[in-house]
PDB file of C-alpha atoms in Angstrom:
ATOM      1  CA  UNK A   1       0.000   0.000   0.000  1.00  0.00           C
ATOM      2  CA  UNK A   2       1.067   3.674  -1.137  1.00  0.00           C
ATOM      3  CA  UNK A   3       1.765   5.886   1.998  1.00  0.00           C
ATOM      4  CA  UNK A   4      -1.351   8.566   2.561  1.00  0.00           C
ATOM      5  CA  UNK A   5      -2.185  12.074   1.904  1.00  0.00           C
ATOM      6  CA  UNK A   6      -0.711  14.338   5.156  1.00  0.00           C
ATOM      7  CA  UNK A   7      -1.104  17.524   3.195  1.00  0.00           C
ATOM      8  CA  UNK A   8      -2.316  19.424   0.547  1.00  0.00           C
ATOM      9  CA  UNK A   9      -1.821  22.652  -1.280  1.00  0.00           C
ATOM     10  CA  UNK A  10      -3.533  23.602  -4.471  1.00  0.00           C
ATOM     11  CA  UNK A  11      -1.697  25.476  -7.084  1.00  0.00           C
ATOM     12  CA  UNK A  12      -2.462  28.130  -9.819  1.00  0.00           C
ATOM     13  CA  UNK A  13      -1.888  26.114 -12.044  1.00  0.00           C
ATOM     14  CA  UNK A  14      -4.521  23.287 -11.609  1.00  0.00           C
ATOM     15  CA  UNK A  15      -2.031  21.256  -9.833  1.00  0.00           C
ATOM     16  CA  UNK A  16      -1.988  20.204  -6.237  1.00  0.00           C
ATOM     17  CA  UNK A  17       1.414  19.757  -3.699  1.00  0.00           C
ATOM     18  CA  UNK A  18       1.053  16.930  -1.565  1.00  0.00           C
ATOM     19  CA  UNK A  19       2.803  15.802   1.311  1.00  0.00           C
ATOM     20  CA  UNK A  20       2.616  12.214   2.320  1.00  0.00           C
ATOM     21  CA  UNK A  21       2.670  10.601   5.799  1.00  0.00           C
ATOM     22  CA  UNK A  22       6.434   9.027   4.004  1.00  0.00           C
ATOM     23  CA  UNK A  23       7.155  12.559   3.690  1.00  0.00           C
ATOM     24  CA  UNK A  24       7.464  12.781  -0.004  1.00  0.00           C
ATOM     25  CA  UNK A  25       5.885  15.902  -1.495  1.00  0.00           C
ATOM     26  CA  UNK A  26       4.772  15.253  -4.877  1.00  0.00           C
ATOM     27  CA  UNK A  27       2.697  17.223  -7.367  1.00  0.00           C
ATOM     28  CA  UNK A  28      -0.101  15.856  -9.563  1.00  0.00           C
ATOM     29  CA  UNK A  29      -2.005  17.412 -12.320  1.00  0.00           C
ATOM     30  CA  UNK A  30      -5.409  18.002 -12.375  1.00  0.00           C
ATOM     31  CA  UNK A  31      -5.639  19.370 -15.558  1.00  0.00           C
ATOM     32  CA  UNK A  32      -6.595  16.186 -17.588  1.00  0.00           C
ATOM     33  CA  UNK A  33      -9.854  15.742 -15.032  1.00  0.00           C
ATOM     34  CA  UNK A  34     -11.813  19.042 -15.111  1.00  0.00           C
ATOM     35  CA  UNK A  35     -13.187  18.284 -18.288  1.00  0.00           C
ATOM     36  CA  UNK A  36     -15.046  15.158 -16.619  1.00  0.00           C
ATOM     37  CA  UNK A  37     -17.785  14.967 -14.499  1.00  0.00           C
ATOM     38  CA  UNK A  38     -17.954  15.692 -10.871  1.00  0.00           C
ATOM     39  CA  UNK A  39     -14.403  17.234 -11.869  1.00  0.00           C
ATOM     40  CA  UNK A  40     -16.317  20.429 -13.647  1.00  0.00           C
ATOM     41  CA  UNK A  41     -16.824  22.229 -10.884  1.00  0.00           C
ATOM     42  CA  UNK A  42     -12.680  22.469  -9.760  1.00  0.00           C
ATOM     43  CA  UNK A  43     -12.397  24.644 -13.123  1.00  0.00           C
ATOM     44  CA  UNK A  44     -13.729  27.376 -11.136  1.00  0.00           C
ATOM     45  CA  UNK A  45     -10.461  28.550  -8.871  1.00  0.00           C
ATOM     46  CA  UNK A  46     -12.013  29.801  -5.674  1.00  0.00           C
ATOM     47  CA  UNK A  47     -13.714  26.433  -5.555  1.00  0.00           C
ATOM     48  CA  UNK A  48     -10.328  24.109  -6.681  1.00  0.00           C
ATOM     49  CA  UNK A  49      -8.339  26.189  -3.943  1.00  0.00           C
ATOM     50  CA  UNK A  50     -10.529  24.663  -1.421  1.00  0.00           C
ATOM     51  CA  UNK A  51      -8.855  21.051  -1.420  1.00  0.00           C
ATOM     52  CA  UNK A  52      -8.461  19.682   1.958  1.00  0.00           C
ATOM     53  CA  UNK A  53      -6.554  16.252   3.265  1.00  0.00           C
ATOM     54  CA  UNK A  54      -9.602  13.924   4.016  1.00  0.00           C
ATOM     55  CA  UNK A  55      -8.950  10.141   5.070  1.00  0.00           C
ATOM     56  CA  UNK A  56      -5.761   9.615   3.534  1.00  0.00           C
ATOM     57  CA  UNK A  57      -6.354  11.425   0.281  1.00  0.00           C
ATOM     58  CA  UNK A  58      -7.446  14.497  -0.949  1.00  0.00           C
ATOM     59  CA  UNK A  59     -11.432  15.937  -1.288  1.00  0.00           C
ATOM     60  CA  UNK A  60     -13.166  19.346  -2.059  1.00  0.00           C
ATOM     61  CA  UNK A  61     -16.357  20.407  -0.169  1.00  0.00           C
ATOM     62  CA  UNK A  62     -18.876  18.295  -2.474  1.00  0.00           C
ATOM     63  CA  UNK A  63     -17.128  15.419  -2.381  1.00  0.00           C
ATOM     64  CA  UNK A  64     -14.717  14.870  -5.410  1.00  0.00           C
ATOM     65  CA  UNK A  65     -11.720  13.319  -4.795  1.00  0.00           C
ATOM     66  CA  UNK A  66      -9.060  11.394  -5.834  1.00  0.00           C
ATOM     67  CA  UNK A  67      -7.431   7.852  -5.073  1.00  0.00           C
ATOM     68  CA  UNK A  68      -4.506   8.092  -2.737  1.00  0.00           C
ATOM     69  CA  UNK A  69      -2.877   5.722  -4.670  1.00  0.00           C
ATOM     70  CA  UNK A  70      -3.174   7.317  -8.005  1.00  0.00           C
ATOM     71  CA  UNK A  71      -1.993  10.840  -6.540  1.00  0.00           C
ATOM     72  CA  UNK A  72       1.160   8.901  -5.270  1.00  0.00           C
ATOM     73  CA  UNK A  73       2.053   7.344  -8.413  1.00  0.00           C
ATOM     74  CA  UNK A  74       1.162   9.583 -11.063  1.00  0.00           C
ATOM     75  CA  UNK A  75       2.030  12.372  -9.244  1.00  0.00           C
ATOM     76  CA  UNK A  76       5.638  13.567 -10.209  1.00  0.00           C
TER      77      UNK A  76
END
């Protein structure tokens, strides 16, 4: 198992900076999900800024979010 989401910062630039409990930091893209469902609504930047660590991964206040696993490996 892939360590877990400690923090999270979101980015200008549609990405995200996460910290792991490992203590890697790692960014990931979010660029290639906004045109996709639930993801819409992080296009809007007030709303993608407000990205919080929730149970070992990531989530914004309606609920998207995004496999811990996937953030650790794809992100770079």
């Amino acid at each position: 198992m892939n360590p877990r989401v400690k923090s999270v910062v979101a980015n200008e630039n549609y990405t995200i900076t996460i910290t792991f409990e490992n203590g890697e930091t790692k960014i990931f893209d979010m660029t290639p999900y906004l045109d996709f469902g639930v993801f819409i609504e992080l296009k809007d930047k007030n709303y993608f800024r407000q990205v919080k660590p929730f149970m070992g991964t990531i989530s914004w206040p309606h609920g998207q979010d995004v496999c811990p696993d996937t953030l650790y490996i794809e992100g770079k």
